Coordinates of C-alpha atoms in Angstrom, one line a residue:
X854 CA -18.4 19.5 79.0
X855 CA -18.7 18.9 82.2
X856 CA -17.1 15.6 83.8
X857 CA -19.2 12.6 83.2
X858 CA -20.4 9.7 85.2
X859 CA -19.7 6.4 83.7
X860 CA -21.0 3.3 85.7
X861 CA -18.3 1.0 85.8
X862 CA -19.4 -2.6 84.1
X863 CA -18.4 -5.7 85.6
X864 CA -14.6 -6.4 84.7
X865 CA -13.7 -9.7 82.8
X866 CA -10.9 -10.1 85.8
X867 CA -12.4 -12.2 88.6
X868 CA -11.6 -15.3 89.2
X869 CA -9.2 -18.0 88.1
X870 CA -9.7 -20.1 85.2
X871 CA -10.6 -24.0 85.9
X872 CA -8.7 -26.2 84.3
X873 CA -11.4 -26.9 81.8
X874 CA -11.6 -23.4 81.0
X875 CA -7.6 -22.9 80.2
X876 CA -7.9 -23.8 76.5
X877 CA -5.7 -21.1 74.5
X878 CA -5.8 -20.1 70.9
X879 CA -4.5 -16.8 69.0
X880 CA -4.8 -16.2 65.3
X881 CA -1.4 -15.6 63.1
X882 CA -1.7 -12.4 61.3
X883 CA 2.0 -12.2 60.2
X884 CA 1.8 -16.0 59.8
X885 CA 5.0 -15.6 56.8
X886 CA 7.1 -15.0 59.6
X887 CA 6.2 -18.5 61.4
X888 CA 8.6 -21.6 60.5
X889 CA 5.8 -24.2 60.5
X890 CA 2.7 -24.8 62.7
X891 CA 4.0 -27.6 64.7
X892 CA 7.7 -28.2 64.6
X893 CA 8.4 -29.7 67.9
X894 CA 5.7 -29.9 70.0
X895 CA 6.1 -30.6 73.6
X896 CA 5.3 -34.1 74.8
X897 CA 5.8 -33.2 78.6
X898 CA 2.2 -33.7 80.7
X899 CA 2.9 -30.7 82.4
X900 CA 2.8 -28.4 79.2
X901 CA 0.0 -29.8 77.4
X902 CA -2.0 -26.2 78.2
X903 CA 0.6 -24.7 76.4
X904 CA 2.8 -24.0 79.8
X905 CA 1.5 -20.6 80.2
X906 CA 1.9 -20.7 83.7
X907 CA 2.7 -17.1 85.1
X908 CA 0.8 -15.3 82.3
X909 CA -2.6 -17.2 82.9
X910 CA -2.2 -16.3 86.3
X911 CA -2.0 -12.5 85.5
X912 CA -5.0 -13.2 83.5
X913 CA -7.4 -14.5 85.7
X914 CA -9.7 -13.5 83.0
X915 CA -12.7 -16.0 82.8
X916 CA -15.8 -15.6 84.7
X917 CA -19.3 -17.2 84.7
X918 CA -22.1 -15.4 83.2
X919 CA -24.1 -15.9 85.7
X920 CA -22.2 -13.7 87.9
X921 CA -22.5 -10.8 85.6
X922 CA -25.0 -8.1 86.4
X923 CA -27.1 -6.4 83.5
X924 CA -25.7 -4.0 81.8
X925 CA -27.7 -0.2 81.6
X926 CA -29.9 -0.4 78.8
X927 CA -29.0 1.7 75.4
X928 CA -31.4 4.4 76.4
X929 CA -29.6 5.2 79.4
X930 CA -26.0 5.5 78.6
X931 CA -24.2 8.0 79.7
X932 CA -24.2 11.3 77.9
X933 CA -20.4 11.1 77.3
X934 CA -20.5 7.8 75.8
X935 CA -23.4 8.8 73.6
X936 CA -21.8 11.6 72.3
X937 CA -18.8 9.7 71.3
X938 CA -21.1 7.3 69.8
X939 CA -23.0 9.6 67.5
X940 CA -19.9 9.0 65.5
X941 CA -19.6 5.7 65.2
X942 CA -20.3 5.5 61.6
X943 CA -17.2 7.5 60.6
X944 CA -14.4 5.1 59.5
X945 CA -12.3 7.6 61.6
X946 CA -14.1 6.8 64.8
X947 CA -11.8 6.6 67.5
X948 CA -12.0 3.0 69.4
X949 CA -9.4 3.9 71.9
X950 CA -11.7 6.9 73.2
X951 CA -14.7 4.3 73.4
X952 CA -12.2 2.0 75.3
X953 CA -11.2 4.6 78.1
X954 CA -14.2 6.1 79.0
X955 CA -16.0 2.5 79.5
X956 CA -13.4 1.3 81.4
X957 CA -12.1 -1.4 78.5
X958 CA -15.6 -2.4 78.2
X959 CA -16.5 -0.8 74.3
X960 CA -18.1 -3.8 72.8
X961 CA -21.1 -3.9 74.5
X962 CA -21.9 0.1 74.0
X963 CA -20.7 -0.5 70.7
X964 CA -22.3 -3.4 69.8
X965 CA -25.9 -2.1 71.3
X966 CA -25.3 1.0 69.0
X967 CA -24.6 -1.0 65.7
X968 CA -27.2 -4.0 66.3
X969 CA -29.9 -1.3 66.8
X970 CA -29.1 0.3 63.7
X971 CA -29.4 -3.1 61.9
X972 CA -32.3 -4.1 63.5
X973 CA -30.7 -7.2 64.6
X974 CA -33.3 -7.8 67.6
X975 CA -35.9 -7.5 65.3
X976 CA -34.5 -10.1 62.9
X977 CA -33.7 -12.6 65.4
X978 CA -37.1 -11.9 67.6
X979 CA -35.4 -11.5 70.6
X980 CA -35.2 -8.2 73.4
X981 CA -32.9 -5.8 73.9
X982 CA -32.4 -7.1 77.2
X983 CA -31.1 -10.8 75.8
X984 CA -29.0 -8.7 73.5
X985 CA -27.5 -6.9 76.4
X986 CA -27.1 -10.1 78.1
X987 CA -25.1 -11.8 75.3
X988 CA -23.0 -9.2 74.6
X989 CA -21.8 -8.9 78.2
X990 CA -21.3 -12.5 78.2
X991 CA -19.2 -12.4 74.8
X992 CA -17.5 -9.2 76.2
X993 CA -16.6 -11.0 79.5
X994 CA -14.7 -13.4 77.6
X995 CA -12.0 -11.5 75.9
X996 CA -9.2 -11.4 77.7
X997 CA -8.8 -7.4 79.0
X998 CA -5.0 -8.3 79.6
X999 CA -4.0 -8.9 76.0
X1000 CA -2.3 -6.1 74.2
X1001 CA -4.2 -6.5 71.3
X1002 CA -6.6 -9.3 71.1
X1003 CA -9.2 -7.9 73.7
X1004 CA -12.3 -6.8 73.4
X1005 CA -11.3 -3.2 71.9
X1006 CA -10.2 -5.1 68.7
X1007 CA -13.7 -7.4 68.8
X1008 CA -14.8 -3.8 68.5
X1009 CA -12.9 -2.6 66.2
X1010 CA -13.7 -5.1 63.8
X1011 CA -17.4 -4.9 64.6
X1012 CA -17.0 -1.3 63.4
X1013 CA -15.0 -1.9 60.4
X1014 CA -17.7 -4.7 59.6
X1015 CA -20.8 -2.3 60.3
X1016 CA -18.7 0.1 57.9
X1017 CA -18.4 -2.3 55.4
X1018 CA -22.0 -3.1 55.3
X1019 CA -23.2 0.1 54.4
X1020 CA -21.2 0.6 50.9
X1021 CA -23.5 0.4 48.6
X1022 CA -22.3 -2.3 46.2
X1023 CA -21.8 -4.3 49.8
X1024 CA -25.4 -3.7 50.7
X1025 CA -26.8 -4.4 47.4
X1026 CA -24.8 -7.9 47.4
X1027 CA -26.0 -9.5 50.8
X1028 CA -29.3 -10.1 52.7
X1029 CA -30.1 -9.4 56.2
X1030 CA -29.4 -12.7 57.4
X1031 CA -26.1 -11.9 55.6
X1032 CA -25.8 -8.8 57.6
X1033 CA -26.7 -10.3 61.1
X1034 CA -24.2 -12.8 60.6
X1035 CA -21.4 -10.9 59.3
X1036 CA -22.2 -8.4 62.9
X1037 CA -22.2 -11.4 65.2
X1038 CA -19.3 -13.0 63.3
X1039 CA -17.3 -9.8 64.0
X1040 CA -18.2 -9.7 67.5
X1041 CA -17.3 -13.0 68.4
X1042 CA -14.5 -13.9 66.0
X1043 CA -11.7 -13.7 68.7
X1044 CA -13.6 -14.5 71.9
X1045 CA -11.3 -16.0 74.4
X1046 CA -8.2 -15.7 72.7
X1047 CA -5.0 -15.8 74.7
X1048 CA -2.5 -13.4 72.9
X1049 CA -0.6 -16.6 71.5
X1050 CA -0.6 -18.0 67.8
X1051 CA -1.7 -20.8 66.6
X1052 CA 1.7 -21.9 66.2
X1053 CA 2.7 -21.5 69.9
X1054 CA -0.3 -23.4 70.8
X1055 CA 0.7 -26.4 68.6
X1056 CA 4.1 -26.2 69.7
X1057 CA 3.3 -26.2 73.4
X1058 CA 0.8 -29.3 72.4
X1059 CA -1.8 -27.8 74.0
X1060 CA -5.3 -29.2 74.5
X1061 CA -6.9 -26.8 71.6
X1062 CA -4.4 -27.8 69.3
X1063 CA -4.8 -31.4 70.0
X1064 CA -8.7 -31.2 70.0
X1065 CA -8.5 -29.5 66.5
X1066 CA -5.7 -31.6 65.1
X1067 CA -3.3 -28.3 64.7
X1068 CA -6.3 -26.9 62.0
X1069 CA -7.1 -23.2 62.5
X1070 CA -7.3 -23.9 66.4
X1071 CA -8.0 -20.7 67.5
X1072 CA -10.6 -19.8 65.0
X1073 CA -12.2 -23.1 65.5
X1074 CA -12.4 -22.2 69.2
X1075 CA -13.7 -19.1 69.1
X1076 CA -16.7 -20.3 66.9
X1077 CA -17.3 -23.3 69.3
X1078 CA -17.4 -21.3 72.6
X1079 CA -19.2 -18.6 71.2
X1080 CA -22.2 -20.5 70.5
X1081 CA -21.5 -22.9 73.6
X1082 CA -21.9 -19.4 75.6
X1083 CA -24.8 -18.1 73.7
X1084 CA -26.9 -21.2 74.2
X1085 CA -26.0 -22.5 77.5
X1086 CA -28.4 -19.8 78.9
X1087 CA -31.6 -18.9 77.6
X1088 CA -31.2 -15.2 79.2
X1089 CA -28.6 -14.6 76.6
X1090 CA -29.5 -16.5 73.9
X1091 CA -30.3 -14.5 71.2
X1092 CA -31.3 -17.3 68.6
X1093 CA -34.2 -18.9 71.2
X1094 CA -36.6 -17.1 68.9
X1095 CA -35.6 -18.3 65.4
X1096 CA -37.0 -20.9 63.8
X1097 CA -34.4 -24.4 63.1
X1098 CA -33.7 -23.5 59.4
X1099 CA -33.1 -20.3 59.9
X1100 CA -30.9 -20.8 62.8
X1101 CA -28.8 -23.7 60.7
X1102 CA -28.2 -21.2 57.9
X1103 CA -27.5 -18.2 60.3
X1104 CA -25.1 -20.7 62.4
X1105 CA -23.1 -22.0 59.3
X1106 CA -22.6 -18.2 57.9
X1107 CA -21.2 -17.1 61.2
X1108 CA -18.9 -20.3 61.4
X1109 CA -17.8 -20.0 57.6
X1110 CA -16.6 -16.3 58.7
X1111 CA -14.7 -16.6 61.6
X1112 CA -13.2 -19.4 60.1
X1113 CA -12.3 -17.5 57.0
X1114 CA -10.0 -15.0 59.4
X1115 CA -7.6 -17.8 59.7
X1116 CA -4.4 -16.8 57.5
X1117 CA -2.7 -19.7 56.4
X1118 CA -5.5 -19.6 53.6
X1119 CA -5.4 -16.1 53.1
X1120 CA -3.7 -15.9 49.5
X1121 CA -6.7 -18.5 48.4
X1122 CA -9.2 -16.4 50.0
X1123 CA -8.1 -13.3 48.4
X1124 CA -7.9 -14.9 44.9
X1125 CA -11.3 -16.5 44.9
X1126 CA -12.8 -13.1 45.1
X1127 CA -10.9 -11.8 42.7
X1128 CA -11.5 -14.2 40.1
X1129 CA -15.0 -14.9 41.1
X1130 CA -16.2 -11.1 41.9
X1131 CA -13.4 -8.3 40.7
X1132 CA -12.1 -9.9 37.2
X1133 CA -16.5 -10.7 36.0
X1134 CA -17.4 -7.4 37.9
X1135 CA -14.8 -5.4 35.6
X1136 CA -15.5 -7.0 32.5
X1137 CA -19.2 -6.4 32.8
X1138 CA -18.7 -2.8 33.6
X1139 CA -16.3 -2.2 30.9
X1140 CA -18.7 -3.6 28.2
X1141 CA -21.7 -1.8 29.3
X1142 CA -20.5 1.2 30.6
X1143 CA -22.4 1.4 33.8
X1144 CA -21.5 0.7 37.5
X1145 CA -24.6 -2.0 37.8
X1146 CA -24.9 -5.0 39.8
X1147 CA -22.5 -7.2 38.1
X1148 CA -24.3 -10.3 37.5
X1149 CA -24.3 -13.6 39.5
X1150 CA -23.0 -11.3 42.6
X1151 CA -25.9 -12.4 44.3
X1152 CA -25.5 -15.9 43.6
X1153 CA -25.3 -17.9 47.5
X1154 CA -21.5 -18.9 46.2
X1155 CA -20.5 -15.6 45.8
X1156 CA -22.2 -14.1 48.7
X1157 CA -20.0 -16.3 50.5
X1158 CA -16.7 -14.8 49.1
X1159 CA -17.8 -11.3 49.4
X1160 CA -18.7 -11.8 53.6
X1161 CA -15.2 -13.7 53.7
X1162 CA -13.7 -11.2 52.2
X1163 CA -15.4 -8.3 54.3
X1164 CA -14.6 -9.9 57.8
X1165 CA -11.1 -10.5 56.3
X1166 CA -10.4 -6.9 56.0
X1167 CA -12.0 -5.9 59.0
X1168 CA -10.0 -8.3 61.0
X1169 CA -6.7 -6.5 59.8
X1170 CA -8.0 -2.9 58.8
X1171 CA -5.6 -1.0 61.1
X1172 CA -3.0 -0.3 58.7
X1173 CA -5.9 1.4 56.6
X1174 CA -7.1 3.7 59.8
X1175 CA -6.2 7.1 60.7
X1176 CA -2.2 7.4 61.1
X1177 CA -2.7 7.9 65.4
X1178 CA -5.1 4.9 65.4
X1179 CA -2.8 2.9 62.9
X1180 CA 0.2 3.4 65.5
X1181 CA -1.4 2.4 68.4
X1182 CA -3.0 -0.4 67.0
X1183 CA 1.0 -1.6 65.9
X1184 CA 2.2 -0.8 69.3
X1185 CA -0.7 -3.0 70.5
X1186 CA 0.3 -6.0 68.3
X1187 CA 4.0 -5.9 68.6
X1188 CA 3.6 -6.1 72.2
X1189 CA 1.7 -9.1 72.4
X1190 CA 3.9 -10.6 69.8
X1191 CA 7.1 -9.5 72.1
X1192 CA 5.5 -11.3 74.9
X1193 CA 4.7 -14.3 72.9
X1194 CA 8.3 -14.6 72.1
X1195 CA 9.5 -14.2 75.9
X1196 CA 7.4 -17.0 76.9
X1197 CA 8.7 -19.5 73.8
X1198 CA 12.2 -18.4 74.9
X1199 CA 11.1 -19.1 78.8
X1200 CA 9.4 -22.2 77.8
X1201 CA 12.1 -23.7 75.5
X1202 CA 9.5 -23.3 72.7
X1203 CA 10.2 -22.9 69.2
X1204 CA 10.4 -19.4 68.4
X1205 CA 7.9 -19.1 65.7
X1206 CA 8.2 -15.1 64.7
X1207 CA 11.8 -14.3 65.7
X1208 CA 11.7 -10.9 64.2
X1209 CA 9.2 -10.1 67.4
X1210 CA 12.2 -9.9 69.9
X1211 CA 12.0 -7.2 71.9
X1212 CA 15.4 -6.0 71.9
X1213 CA 15.9 -6.4 68.2
X1214 CA 12.1 -5.8 66.3
X1215 CA 12.2 -2.8 64.1
X1216 CA 8.4 -2.1 64.4
X1217 CA 8.4 0.3 61.1
X1218 CA 10.0 -2.9 59.2
X1219 CA 7.6 -5.4 60.3
X1220 CA 4.6 -3.1 59.6
X1221 CA 6.0 -2.7 56.0
X1222 CA 6.4 -6.6 55.6
X1223 CA 2.9 -7.1 56.7
X1224 CA 1.3 -4.3 54.4
X1225 CA 3.6 -5.5 51.5
X1226 CA 3.1 -9.3 52.2
X1227 CA -0.9 -9.2 53.0
X1228 CA -2.4 -5.8 53.2
X1229 CA -1.8 -4.1 49.7
X1230 CA -3.3 -6.6 47.6
X1231 CA -6.3 -7.9 49.3
X1232 CA -7.2 -4.2 50.0
X1233 CA -6.7 -3.0 46.2
X1234 CA -9.3 -6.1 45.9
X1235 CA -11.5 -4.8 48.3
X1236 CA -11.5 -1.4 47.2
X1237 CA -12.3 -2.6 43.9
X1238 CA -15.7 -3.9 44.8
X1239 CA -16.8 -1.6 47.7
X1240 CA -15.1 1.5 46.8
X1241 CA -12.8 2.6 50.1
X1242 CA -10.8 5.8 48.8
X1243 CA -10.4 7.0 52.4
X1244 CA -9.3 3.9 53.4
X1245 CA -6.6 3.3 50.6
X1246 CA -5.5 7.0 51.4
X1247 CA -4.9 6.0 55.0
X1248 CA -3.0 3.3 53.6
X1249 CA -0.5 5.1 51.7
X1250 CA -0.1 7.7 54.4
X1251 CA 0.7 5.3 57.2
X1252 CA 2.9 3.2 54.7
X1253 CA 5.1 6.4 54.1
X1254 CA 5.3 7.0 57.7
X1255 CA 6.8 3.5 58.2
X1256 CA 9.1 4.0 55.5
X1257 CA 10.2 7.1 56.9
X1258 CA 11.0 6.0 60.1
X1259 CA 12.6 3.0 58.5
X1260 CA 15.0 5.1 56.2
X1261 CA 15.7 7.2 59.4
X1262 CA 17.1 3.5 60.9
X1263 CA 14.4 4.1 63.5
X1264 CA 12.7 0.8 65.2
X1265 CA 9.5 2.5 67.5
X1266 CA 6.4 3.6 66.5
X1267 CA 7.7 7.5 66.2
X1268 CA 10.6 9.2 65.8
X1269 CA 12.0 10.5 69.5
X1270 CA 10.9 13.9 68.7
X1271 CA 7.4 13.0 68.0
X1272 CA 7.0 11.2 71.1

């Protein structure tokens, strides 16, 4: 294939943040390593914005959407990107190739393709122009300087959500409003993430932690900012043409799903799903000898549980991706946590994840612990509902990879001979 010219979309790194926008956040996917959310909150007024200092000066990630040029239309996507997106319905889709070819702007391209496939513009009665503007605003408010929580992670979660929505039992349980809400929630679920965890923000006495009473700090910020960015300008307001009741229902569903990604209620969400969805479904299937839709799963309260479980699984699906992708994600989240530990030491804050010290950390051990503690039971339950044999095979293969490294006392992502 000949060399592909890919137009460079505007980078989110334009100018320094104003103080009013220095509102950090983060979600802790290894919360069990934390030592409590707010053990030693700082009182120094100079640290009220989390004491990011050097980190935030390096980021310079915020930009007013009024300065953004419109992206190209979906019909004019360069052939190299279009060709790559032809495979976006596959679970093995390589999001890092899309990241590279779009110059770290994968969300707008993948988003336009996925939203078109699900008829989102038609459902919202909004133009593609408005949707393009919205995607660009949202992507511009992800921090491309974060190792992990950037727009590539958002695109990855959107991809996983769309994949799950295509599974027969999921599709049969939800209506179109649920689908649209899930796709929007996946897109915005980590917007403006600073690359620091909720525990860090609480310990640093950040404005966001104070604002949200040390409770679901980041997740509350992601949802609030997403709606603020959306409705502040009619050019990117994808909700401007739907009636008030539909908007309120859609908004509540989006908020509920994003808040479900906060990990302090992880086991509560999984247990509710197992008890309300999996167990009745298993009992009905056993009694009727058919895999028909279990009674009651379309009840609104059960639809909520399904949507929560879906976005939770999409958010932490890295261990269920093909090995090369799994390894890349493990390296990225480890680097982001190493950076937080470095910052905590510089600022004299409690080190909330002491295993993530870049000088001593065993990445294989951290991945094994994460899979054992959070992933296995949740994906067993989700697989029992959605039927995901390929994901479960990847999970088994990836776990074996980390165990092999750990048995060999290797602390890195791969054996030195494989690098």
